[in-house]
Coordinates of C-alpha atoms in Angstrom, one line a residue:
Chain A
M1 CA 87.7 22.2 185.3
G2 CA 87.6 19.6 188.0
K3 CA 83.9 19.7 188.8
P4 CA 81.5 17.1 187.4
H5 CA 79.8 18.4 184.3
P6 CA 76.3 19.4 185.0
L7 CA 74.9 17.6 182.0
L8 CA 76.2 14.3 183.1
P9 CA 73.7 11.9 184.6
S10 CA 74.9 9.4 187.2
T11 CA 72.9 6.4 186.1
L12 CA 75.9 4.5 184.8
P13 CA 78.3 3.0 187.4
V14 CA 81.3 4.1 185.4
Q15 CA 84.0 3.1 187.8
A16 CA 82.6 -0.4 188.3
L17 CA 82.3 -0.7 184.5
R18 CA 85.9 0.4 184.0
A19 CA 87.1 -2.4 186.1
E20 CA 85.5 -4.8 183.6
F21 CA 87.9 -3.6 180.9
P22 CA 91.5 -4.7 181.8
I23 CA 93.2 -2.6 179.1
L24 CA 92.0 0.6 180.8
A25 CA 94.6 0.1 183.5
E26 CA 97.4 0.6 180.9
S27 CA 99.8 3.6 181.3
I28 CA 100.9 5.4 178.1
H29 CA 104.1 7.4 178.4
G30 CA 103.8 7.3 182.1
Q31 CA 100.2 8.7 182.1
P32 CA 97.0 6.9 182.7
L33 CA 95.4 5.9 179.5
A34 CA 92.4 8.0 178.4
Y35 CA 91.1 5.9 175.5
L36 CA 89.1 8.3 173.3
D37 CA 89.3 6.4 170.0
N38 CA 86.2 4.4 170.3
A39 CA 84.7 5.4 167.0
A40 CA 87.6 3.4 165.5
T41 CA 87.6 0.5 167.9
T42 CA 86.1 -0.1 171.4
H43 CA 87.5 -2.3 174.0
M44 CA 86.2 -5.7 175.2
P45 CA 84.9 -6.3 178.7
R46 CA 85.9 -9.5 180.7
A47 CA 82.5 -11.0 179.8
V48 CA 83.3 -11.0 176.1
L49 CA 86.8 -12.2 176.7
A50 CA 85.5 -15.0 178.9
A51 CA 82.8 -16.1 176.4
M52 CA 85.4 -16.5 173.7
Q53 CA 87.8 -18.3 175.9
D54 CA 85.0 -20.6 177.1
F55 CA 84.2 -21.5 173.5
E56 CA 87.8 -22.2 172.6
Q57 CA 88.3 -24.4 175.7
H58 CA 85.0 -26.3 175.7
Q59 CA 83.2 -26.1 172.4
R60 CA 85.6 -25.5 169.5
A61 CA 84.9 -27.7 166.5
N62 CA 83.7 -27.0 163.0
I63 CA 80.0 -26.3 162.6
H64 CA 77.0 -27.7 160.6
R65 CA 79.0 -30.7 159.5
A66 CA 79.9 -33.4 162.0
V67 CA 77.8 -35.7 164.1
H68 CA 80.1 -35.6 167.2
T69 CA 79.3 -33.7 170.4
L70 CA 81.8 -30.9 170.1
S71 CA 80.5 -30.0 166.6
Q72 CA 77.0 -29.9 168.0
R73 CA 78.1 -27.6 170.8
A74 CA 79.9 -25.3 168.4
T75 CA 76.9 -25.2 166.1
D76 CA 74.6 -24.4 169.0
A77 CA 77.0 -21.6 170.1
F78 CA 77.1 -20.1 166.6
E79 CA 73.3 -20.3 166.0
G80 CA 72.7 -19.1 169.5
A81 CA 74.9 -16.1 168.8
R82 CA 72.9 -15.4 165.7
A83 CA 69.6 -15.5 167.6
T84 CA 71.0 -13.2 170.3
L85 CA 72.2 -10.6 167.7
K86 CA 68.9 -10.8 165.8
A87 CA 67.1 -9.9 169.0
F88 CA 69.6 -7.2 169.8
I89 CA 69.0 -5.4 166.5
G90 CA 65.2 -5.9 166.5
A91 CA 65.0 -8.3 163.6
T92 CA 61.7 -10.0 163.0
A93 CA 60.8 -13.4 161.5
G94 CA 61.0 -11.7 158.1
H95 CA 64.7 -10.8 158.7
E96 CA 67.9 -12.9 158.6
L97 CA 71.3 -12.2 160.0
V98 CA 74.5 -13.1 158.1
F99 CA 77.8 -13.1 160.0
T100 CA 80.6 -11.1 158.2
S101 CA 84.0 -9.9 159.1
G102 CA 82.6 -6.5 159.8
T103 CA 80.8 -3.5 158.3
T104 CA 83.1 -3.3 155.2
E105 CA 82.6 -6.9 154.2
A106 CA 78.8 -6.5 154.8
L107 CA 78.6 -3.4 152.6
N108 CA 80.7 -5.1 149.9
T109 CA 78.5 -8.2 150.1
I110 CA 75.5 -6.0 149.4
A111 CA 76.9 -3.8 146.7
Q112 CA 78.7 -6.6 144.8
G113 CA 75.8 -9.0 145.5
L114 CA 73.5 -6.7 143.6
W115 CA 75.4 -7.0 140.4
G116 CA 77.2 -10.4 140.8
A117 CA 74.4 -12.3 139.1
G118 CA 75.4 -10.7 135.8
P119 CA 73.8 -8.3 133.4
T120 CA 70.5 -10.2 132.8
Q121 CA 69.8 -11.4 136.4
A122 CA 71.2 -8.8 138.7
W123 CA 69.2 -6.1 140.5
L124 CA 71.4 -3.3 139.2
R125 CA 71.2 -2.5 135.5
P126 CA 72.5 0.2 133.2
G127 CA 70.8 3.5 133.8
D128 CA 69.7 2.6 137.4
R129 CA 70.4 5.2 140.0
I130 CA 72.3 4.6 143.2
V131 CA 71.9 7.3 145.9
V132 CA 74.5 7.5 148.6
S133 CA 74.7 10.1 151.4
G134 CA 77.7 12.4 151.4
L135 CA 78.3 11.6 155.1
E136 CA 79.6 8.1 154.5
H137 CA 82.9 6.6 155.2
H138 CA 84.7 5.0 152.3
A139 CA 83.2 1.6 153.0
N140 CA 79.7 2.9 152.1
L141 CA 80.9 4.8 149.1
V142 CA 83.6 3.0 147.2
P143 CA 81.6 -0.3 146.8
W144 CA 78.8 1.8 145.3
Q145 CA 81.2 3.6 143.0
H146 CA 82.4 0.2 141.8
A147 CA 78.9 -1.2 141.5
A148 CA 78.0 1.8 139.3
H149 CA 81.1 1.3 137.2
M150 CA 80.4 -2.5 136.7
T151 CA 76.7 -2.1 135.9
G152 CA 76.4 1.2 134.0
A153 CA 74.2 2.5 136.9
Q154 CA 74.6 6.2 137.9
L155 CA 75.9 7.1 141.3
H156 CA 74.3 10.2 142.9
I157 CA 75.5 11.7 146.2
L158 CA 73.0 13.2 148.6
Q159 CA 75.1 16.3 149.3
P160 CA 75.3 17.7 152.8
D161 CA 75.1 21.5 153.4
A162 CA 78.1 23.6 154.5
E163 CA 77.4 22.5 158.1
G164 CA 77.5 18.8 157.1
R165 CA 73.7 18.3 157.5
L166 CA 71.5 16.2 155.2
H167 CA 68.1 17.5 154.2
E168 CA 65.0 15.5 153.3
A169 CA 64.0 18.0 150.6
D170 CA 67.3 17.3 148.8
L171 CA 66.7 13.5 148.9
A172 CA 63.1 14.1 147.6
A173 CA 64.6 16.0 144.7
L174 CA 67.1 13.2 143.9
L175 CA 64.3 10.6 144.1
Q176 CA 61.9 12.6 142.0
G177 CA 63.5 11.6 138.8
G178 CA 62.7 8.0 139.4
G179 CA 64.9 4.9 138.8
A180 CA 66.5 4.9 142.2
R181 CA 67.3 1.2 143.0
V182 CA 69.5 1.7 146.0
F183 CA 69.8 4.3 148.8
A184 CA 72.6 3.9 151.4
I185 CA 73.1 6.1 154.5
T186 CA 74.8 6.0 157.8
A187 CA 73.1 6.2 161.2
C188 CA 75.9 8.5 162.3
A189 CA 78.8 10.1 160.3
N190 CA 82.0 8.8 161.7
A191 CA 84.0 11.9 160.6
T192 CA 81.7 14.6 162.1
G193 CA 79.2 13.0 164.5
E194 CA 76.3 14.2 162.4
R195 CA 73.2 12.1 163.0
P196 CA 71.0 12.3 159.8
P197 CA 67.2 11.8 159.9
Y198 CA 67.8 8.3 158.6
E199 CA 64.4 6.9 159.6
A200 CA 62.5 9.4 157.4
M201 CA 65.1 9.2 154.6
L202 CA 64.9 5.3 154.5
A203 CA 61.1 5.6 154.3
M204 CA 61.3 8.1 151.4
A205 CA 63.7 6.0 149.5
K206 CA 61.7 2.8 150.1
A207 CA 58.6 4.5 148.9
A208 CA 60.4 5.5 145.7
G209 CA 61.2 1.8 145.1
A210 CA 64.9 1.7 146.2
L211 CA 66.5 -1.0 148.3
T212 CA 67.6 0.7 151.5
V213 CA 70.9 0.3 153.4
L214 CA 71.7 1.6 156.9
D215 CA 75.3 1.6 158.2
A216 CA 74.8 1.3 161.9
A217 CA 78.5 0.7 162.7
Q218 CA 78.9 4.0 164.6
V219 CA 75.8 3.5 166.8
A220 CA 75.8 -0.2 167.6
A221 CA 77.5 0.4 171.0
H222 CA 75.0 2.9 172.3
G223 CA 72.1 3.8 169.9
V224 CA 71.1 0.6 168.3
P225 CA 68.4 1.1 165.7
D226 CA 65.3 -1.1 165.9
M227 CA 65.2 -3.0 162.6
A228 CA 61.5 -3.8 163.0
A229 CA 60.6 -0.1 163.0
L230 CA 62.7 0.9 160.0
E231 CA 62.0 0.9 156.3
C232 CA 65.4 -0.7 156.0
D233 CA 66.3 -3.7 153.7
F234 CA 69.9 -4.1 154.9
L235 CA 71.5 -3.0 158.2
V236 CA 75.2 -3.6 158.9
F237 CA 77.4 -3.3 161.9
S238 CA 80.9 -4.3 163.3
G239 CA 81.7 -6.2 166.4
H240 CA 84.8 -4.2 167.3
K241 CA 82.9 -1.0 167.5
M242 CA 80.5 -2.4 170.1
H243 CA 82.9 -4.0 172.6
G244 CA 83.1 -7.2 170.6
P245 CA 86.1 -8.9 168.8
M246 CA 87.8 -7.5 165.8
G247 CA 87.0 -9.1 162.5
T248 CA 83.4 -9.7 163.3
G249 CA 80.2 -8.1 162.2
A250 CA 76.8 -8.7 160.6
L251 CA 74.6 -8.1 157.7
V252 CA 71.0 -8.1 158.7
G253 CA 68.3 -7.9 156.1
R254 CA 64.8 -8.6 155.0
R255 CA 64.8 -12.1 153.7
A256 CA 63.5 -11.0 150.3
A257 CA 66.2 -8.4 150.0
L258 CA 69.0 -10.9 151.0
E259 CA 67.7 -13.3 148.4
L260 CA 68.6 -10.7 145.8
L261 CA 72.3 -10.9 146.7
Y262 CA 74.4 -13.2 144.6
P263 CA 76.7 -15.1 146.8
L264 CA 80.3 -14.0 146.5
R265 CA 82.0 -16.6 148.6
L266 CA 81.4 -19.9 146.9
G267 CA 82.5 -23.1 148.5
G268 CA 81.9 -25.1 151.6
D269 CA 78.8 -24.7 153.8
M270 CA 77.0 -22.5 151.3
V271 CA 75.9 -25.2 148.9
E272 CA 73.0 -27.7 149.1
D273 CA 73.9 -30.0 146.3
V274 CA 77.0 -30.2 144.1
S275 CA 78.0 -32.2 141.0
Y276 CA 81.1 -31.7 138.9
E277 CA 79.1 -29.6 136.5
R278 CA 76.9 -27.4 138.8
A279 CA 76.0 -26.4 142.3
R280 CA 72.7 -25.5 144.0
Y281 CA 73.2 -23.0 146.7
A282 CA 71.9 -23.3 150.2
A283 CA 69.2 -21.2 151.7
L284 CA 69.8 -18.1 153.8
P285 CA 71.7 -17.4 155.9
M286 CA 74.3 -20.1 155.0
R287 CA 74.1 -19.1 151.3
L288 CA 76.0 -15.9 152.2
E289 CA 78.4 -17.5 154.7
G290 CA 80.7 -19.7 152.6
G291 CA 83.7 -21.2 154.4
T292 CA 84.3 -21.8 158.1
P293 CA 83.2 -18.7 159.9
N294 CA 84.7 -17.0 162.9
V295 CA 82.7 -18.9 165.5
A296 CA 84.5 -17.7 168.6
G297 CA 84.1 -14.2 167.1
A298 CA 80.4 -14.7 166.7
V299 CA 80.2 -15.9 170.3
G300 CA 82.1 -12.9 171.5
L301 CA 79.9 -10.6 169.5
A302 CA 76.8 -12.0 171.1
A303 CA 78.4 -11.6 174.5
A304 CA 79.0 -8.0 173.7
A305 CA 75.4 -7.5 172.7
R306 CA 74.3 -9.0 176.1
F307 CA 76.8 -6.8 177.9
I308 CA 75.3 -3.7 176.3
D309 CA 71.8 -4.7 177.1
E310 CA 72.7 -5.6 180.7
T311 CA 74.4 -2.3 181.2
G312 CA 71.4 -0.5 179.7
R313 CA 71.1 1.1 176.3
A314 CA 69.5 4.3 177.5
A315 CA 72.0 4.8 180.3
I316 CA 74.9 4.3 177.9
D317 CA 73.4 6.6 175.4
A318 CA 72.8 9.4 177.9
H319 CA 76.3 9.0 179.3
I320 CA 78.0 9.2 176.0
H321 CA 76.0 12.2 174.7
A322 CA 76.8 14.1 177.9
L323 CA 80.5 13.4 177.4
R324 CA 80.2 14.6 173.8
E325 CA 78.5 17.8 174.9
Q326 CA 81.1 18.5 177.5
A327 CA 83.9 17.9 175.0
A328 CA 82.3 19.9 172.3
A329 CA 81.6 22.9 174.6
G330 CA 85.1 22.8 176.1
L331 CA 86.9 22.5 172.7
A332 CA 84.8 25.1 171.0
A333 CA 85.7 27.6 173.7
L334 CA 89.4 27.3 172.8
P335 CA 90.7 30.0 170.5
G336 CA 90.7 29.1 166.8
V337 CA 89.0 25.7 167.3
R338 CA 86.0 24.7 165.2
V339 CA 83.8 21.8 166.3
L340 CA 82.1 19.9 163.4
S341 CA 78.4 19.2 163.7
R342 CA 78.5 21.3 166.9
D343 CA 74.7 20.8 167.6
S344 CA 74.5 17.1 166.9
A345 CA 73.2 16.1 170.3
A346 CA 73.0 12.4 169.5
A347 CA 76.7 12.1 168.6
A348 CA 79.2 9.9 170.4
L349 CA 82.2 11.7 169.0
V350 CA 83.6 15.2 168.6
S351 CA 85.6 16.1 165.5
F352 CA 87.4 19.4 165.4
V353 CA 89.9 21.5 163.5
C354 CA 92.4 24.0 165.0
E355 CA 93.5 27.1 163.0
G356 CA 97.1 26.9 162.2
V357 CA 97.8 23.5 163.8
H358 CA 97.6 20.1 162.0
P359 CA 95.7 17.2 163.7
H360 CA 98.7 14.9 163.5
D361 CA 100.7 17.3 165.7
I362 CA 97.9 17.5 168.2
G363 CA 97.5 13.8 168.1
T364 CA 101.1 13.2 168.9
L365 CA 101.1 15.6 171.8
L366 CA 97.9 14.2 173.2
D367 CA 99.4 10.7 173.0
Q368 CA 102.3 12.0 175.1
S369 CA 99.7 12.8 177.7
G370 CA 98.2 9.3 177.6
I371 CA 95.2 10.5 175.5
A372 CA 94.3 8.3 172.5
V373 CA 92.4 10.2 169.8
R374 CA 92.2 9.7 166.0
T375 CA 93.6 12.2 163.5
G376 CA 93.2 12.2 159.8
H377 CA 90.4 11.7 157.3
H378 CA 88.6 8.9 159.3
C379 CA 88.1 7.1 155.9
A380 CA 85.7 9.9 154.9
Q381 CA 87.9 12.0 152.6
P382 CA 85.2 13.5 150.3
L383 CA 83.1 14.8 153.3
L384 CA 86.1 16.4 155.0
D385 CA 87.4 17.9 151.8
Q386 CA 84.0 19.6 151.5
L387 CA 83.6 20.7 155.1
V388 CA 87.1 21.6 156.3
A389 CA 89.4 20.9 153.3
G390 CA 91.6 18.6 155.3
P391 CA 91.9 16.3 158.3
T392 CA 90.4 16.6 161.8
T393 CA 91.2 15.5 165.3
R394 CA 88.5 13.2 166.6
A395 CA 87.7 12.1 170.2
S396 CA 85.0 9.5 170.5
F397 CA 83.4 8.1 173.7
A398 CA 82.3 4.8 175.1
L399 CA 80.5 3.8 178.3
Y400 CA 83.8 3.6 180.3
N401 CA 84.9 7.2 179.6
T402 CA 84.7 9.8 182.3
T403 CA 84.2 13.5 182.7
H404 CA 87.8 13.7 184.0
E405 CA 89.1 12.2 180.8
V406 CA 87.2 14.8 178.8
E407 CA 88.7 17.5 181.0
R408 CA 92.2 16.0 180.3
L409 CA 91.4 16.1 176.6
I410 CA 90.4 19.8 176.6
A411 CA 93.4 20.8 178.8
A412 CA 95.9 18.8 176.7
T413 CA 94.5 20.2 173.5
A414 CA 94.8 23.8 174.9
R415 CA 98.4 23.1 175.9
A416 CA 99.2 21.5 172.5
L417 CA 97.8 24.5 170.6
E418 CA 99.9 26.8 172.9
L419 CA 103.1 24.9 172.1
L420 CA 102.5 24.4 168.4
R421 CA 101.3 27.8 167.3
Chain B
M1 CA 104.1 16.3 176.0
D2 CA 107.4 17.8 176.9
N3 CA 109.3 14.8 175.5
A4 CA 107.7 15.3 172.2
M5 CA 108.5 19.0 172.3
N6 CA 112.2 18.1 172.7
D7 CA 112.3 15.1 170.3
L8 CA 109.9 16.3 167.6
Y9 CA 109.1 19.9 167.8
Q10 CA 112.4 21.7 168.3
E11 CA 112.2 25.4 167.8
V12 CA 113.9 25.2 164.4
V13 CA 111.2 22.8 163.3
L14 CA 108.4 25.0 164.4
E15 CA 110.0 28.0 162.9
H16 CA 110.1 26.3 159.5
K17 CA 106.5 25.2 159.9
R18 CA 105.5 28.8 160.6
A19 CA 107.5 30.2 157.8
P20 CA 108.3 27.5 155.2
R21 CA 111.0 28.4 152.8
N22 CA 110.5 28.2 149.0
F23 CA 106.8 27.8 149.4
G24 CA 104.8 28.5 146.3
H25 CA 105.1 27.9 142.6
L26 CA 107.7 28.3 139.9
A27 CA 106.9 30.2 136.8
A28 CA 108.0 27.4 134.5
P29 CA 108.9 24.2 136.2
T30 CA 110.7 21.6 134.2
H31 CA 109.7 18.7 136.6
Q32 CA 107.0 18.3 139.1
A33 CA 105.3 15.6 141.2
Q34 CA 102.9 15.3 144.1
G35 CA 103.0 13.1 147.1
T36 CA 99.9 12.2 149.1
N37 CA 99.4 10.6 152.5
P38 CA 96.0 8.8 152.3
S39 CA 95.8 8.4 156.0
C40 CA 95.4 12.2 156.6
G41 CA 95.0 13.6 153.1
D42 CA 98.1 15.6 153.3
R43 CA 99.5 16.6 149.9
I44 CA 102.8 18.1 149.0
A45 CA 103.6 19.1 145.4
V46 CA 107.2 19.8 144.4
E47 CA 108.2 21.9 141.4
L48 CA 111.8 21.8 140.0
Q49 CA 113.7 23.9 137.6
L50 CA 116.4 21.6 136.5
Q51 CA 119.2 22.6 134.2
G52 CA 121.2 19.6 133.2
E53 CA 122.0 17.9 136.5
Q54 CA 121.6 21.0 138.6
V55 CA 118.6 21.9 140.7
Q56 CA 118.4 25.6 139.8
D57 CA 115.3 26.3 141.7
I58 CA 112.6 24.5 143.7
R59 CA 109.2 25.4 145.2
F60 CA 106.7 23.4 147.1
S61 CA 103.0 23.8 147.8
G62 CA 100.2 21.9 149.7
Q63 CA 99.4 21.2 153.2
G64 CA 100.8 19.0 155.9
C65 CA 101.6 18.8 159.6
A66 CA 104.5 20.6 161.3
I67 CA 106.9 17.7 160.7
C68 CA 105.9 17.5 157.0
M69 CA 106.1 21.2 156.3
A70 CA 109.4 21.6 158.2
S71 CA 111.0 18.6 156.5
T72 CA 110.0 19.8 153.1
S73 CA 111.0 23.4 153.8
M74 CA 114.5 22.2 155.0
M75 CA 114.7 19.9 152.0
T76 CA 114.2 22.7 149.5
E77 CA 117.0 24.7 151.2
A78 CA 119.3 21.8 151.1
V79 CA 118.9 20.8 147.5
K80 CA 118.5 24.2 145.9
G81 CA 121.6 24.9 143.8
G82 CA 123.0 21.5 144.2
D83 CA 122.9 18.6 141.7
V84 CA 120.4 15.8 141.4
A85 CA 122.8 13.2 142.7
A86 CA 123.4 15.2 145.8
A87 CA 119.7 15.5 146.4
Q88 CA 119.3 11.7 146.0
A89 CA 122.1 11.0 148.3
L90 CA 120.7 13.3 151.0
Q91 CA 117.3 11.7 150.7
Q92 CA 118.9 8.3 151.2
H93 CA 120.7 9.5 154.3
F94 CA 117.7 11.2 155.7
R95 CA 115.5 8.2 155.1
A96 CA 118.1 5.9 156.6
V97 CA 118.3 8.0 159.8
L98 CA 114.5 8.0 160.2
T99 CA 114.2 4.3 159.7
G100 CA 117.0 3.5 162.0
E101 CA 119.5 2.2 159.4
E102 CA 121.9 5.0 160.0
E103 CA 122.9 6.9 163.2
P104 CA 122.1 10.7 163.0
D105 CA 125.6 11.6 164.0
D106 CA 127.0 9.6 161.0
A107 CA 124.9 11.3 158.4
P108 CA 125.6 14.6 156.7
L109 CA 122.2 16.0 157.4
G110 CA 122.9 19.6 158.3
K111 CA 119.9 21.4 159.6
L112 CA 117.8 18.3 158.9
I113 CA 119.4 16.7 162.0
S114 CA 116.7 18.6 163.9
L115 CA 114.2 16.0 162.6
A116 CA 116.2 13.0 163.6
G117 CA 113.8 12.6 166.6
V118 CA 111.1 11.5 164.3
R119 CA 112.7 8.0 164.3
Q120 CA 111.3 7.6 167.9
Y121 CA 107.7 8.1 166.5
P122 CA 107.2 5.5 163.8
S123 CA 103.7 6.7 162.9
R124 CA 105.2 10.1 162.0
I125 CA 108.0 8.9 159.7
K126 CA 105.8 9.1 156.7
C127 CA 105.0 12.8 157.6
A128 CA 108.7 13.6 157.4
L129 CA 109.2 11.8 154.1
L130 CA 106.2 13.1 152.2
G131 CA 107.9 16.0 150.6
W132 CA 111.0 13.9 149.8
H133 CA 108.7 11.4 148.2
A134 CA 107.4 14.0 145.8
L135 CA 110.9 15.3 145.1
M136 CA 112.1 11.8 144.2
H137 CA 109.2 11.4 141.8
A138 CA 109.8 14.8 140.2
I139 CA 113.5 13.8 139.7
A140 CA 112.5 10.4 138.4
Q141 CA 111.0 12.2 135.4
H142 CA 114.6 13.0 134.6
G143 CA 114.9 9.4 133.7
G144 CA 117.5 6.7 134.5
K145 CA 117.8 3.5 136.5
D146 CA 119.2 5.2 139.6
D147 CA 116.3 7.5 139.8
A148 CA 113.8 4.7 139.6
A149 CA 115.6 2.8 142.4
T150 CA 115.5 5.9 144.6
V151 CA 111.8 6.3 144.1
Q152 CA 111.3 2.7 144.9
A153 CA 113.2 3.1 148.2
A154 CA 111.1 6.1 149.0
E155 CA 107.9 4.2 148.4
S156 CA 109.0 1.3 150.6
D157 CA 109.2 3.6 153.6
G158 CA 105.8 4.2 153.9
A159 CA 103.4 1.8 152.6
T160 CA 100.9 4.6 152.9
L161 CA 102.6 7.2 150.8
Q162 CA 101.4 7.4 147.3
A163 CA 102.3 9.3 144.2
S164 CA 98.8 9.0 142.8
T165 CA 99.5 8.5 139.2
T166 CA 96.5 6.3 138.6
E167 CA 93.0 6.3 139.9
A168 CA 90.6 3.5 140.6
P169 CA 87.4 3.5 138.5

């Protein structure tokens, strides 16, 4: 330890970037913070903080309603943020972007929107099939369980193998029976780091007549999918996992697919014409954005997208993957440690289990060394029950993490195992 | 790391984690319940052999972290052979110490005093209480208002601890 890892490219000015994130100067229990819980939440650079403050100081007003100047500035800021984020994700003229509070709200908006119109009008009907990958976090599983329960549709899980990998042949077998109306999959499993062949799988499901859903939450900060190139009807992501504010996110979709969603938040700003007896709903995207949105959040989210693009997506991606490889190799070399999805080269996180030692105990000891990792089920209990029959310790990387921090992680884990065994 | 080793992982705690007492199953339990911690998936099941008001025998099973396993192991030692009211009283003292409502030196905790350091680690309090949570639920099957109140107190410690008696559709 101590030497730079040979796989790490030097294209990213990491020290200069770190200076843009004030929180990284924190000390935890007297140790420098090594923040390795980015799969749960990333931190915000000064550019994002400044954009939000600028909005609040100079533009804050309600949007789409008033004729005064501040309202127009706020409306311009909000719609400008929408345009920035559509470009960020590769949306075309045939797509629309709906602001949400995050990935969970976006997935619920899809799943509930597909049955909310009632038994005669809704997309989902009794006997339909919903296919969900087994790699999902709860937010891309539970809403589909509920949708199946409410509609009489059947939920089918695309099961991973013992190593946590998904196979196209298994999806083909599931689709062969016909009747698949929805296929939902993650771009990267948050509990293991597995990167499924989602491009091919989305295309297979689309060809079989299903609406396709891609959860891009875990890749938005470094490996953003290009919506225009995917057979994808809905794509979702969260702001707080891509250096943006908490409580922000987006649902991007093909217009025709978004039109299928029954609006769930009824009220102001999502109606076109209302009488005491009935209402006519507005067109997209406002139809799915009832109520006053988090405008400063949307502005911050757009600033985060610009920050990622200015830093360079390819350089960020390479940096993070090299850190993951360094961590996976170092941890796997420790006695009794098993790294999940060891060979998933595209991962930004490393999830591992240690024989005879519980993740919570490791997590507490790492925290004593200033190292923030996540321990537990990572909101993906069925997958971890299948793969390791319990919780894991997970370190996850962002553009500001360093090889030295990974060395600290490996050394502190080794010490924790020594003390706890 | 050394602070946590002194506060949380005293040798007696690690020794109970490595060799938990009364681990396993009873041939014919009269009462049983399971506690789960959804944040990590840890599960502790407690089986009791009650005769009247006396805890004749107790076993536990499941998986948990060192704090959880040691706490449950020490709990079984402490309540075995005693009566239900003593188990409930001990649970209340232990919980009060962990949540800062009672000073460790004022509470009759016996060996459980070794877990008093958990109070310095709020995120770990639910680990130490998981087995106790299951015990209180098992005792609650015994019936009675006091038992219900004890379970309610146990549940309020940790918003994230569940007895999982119902399932969502």
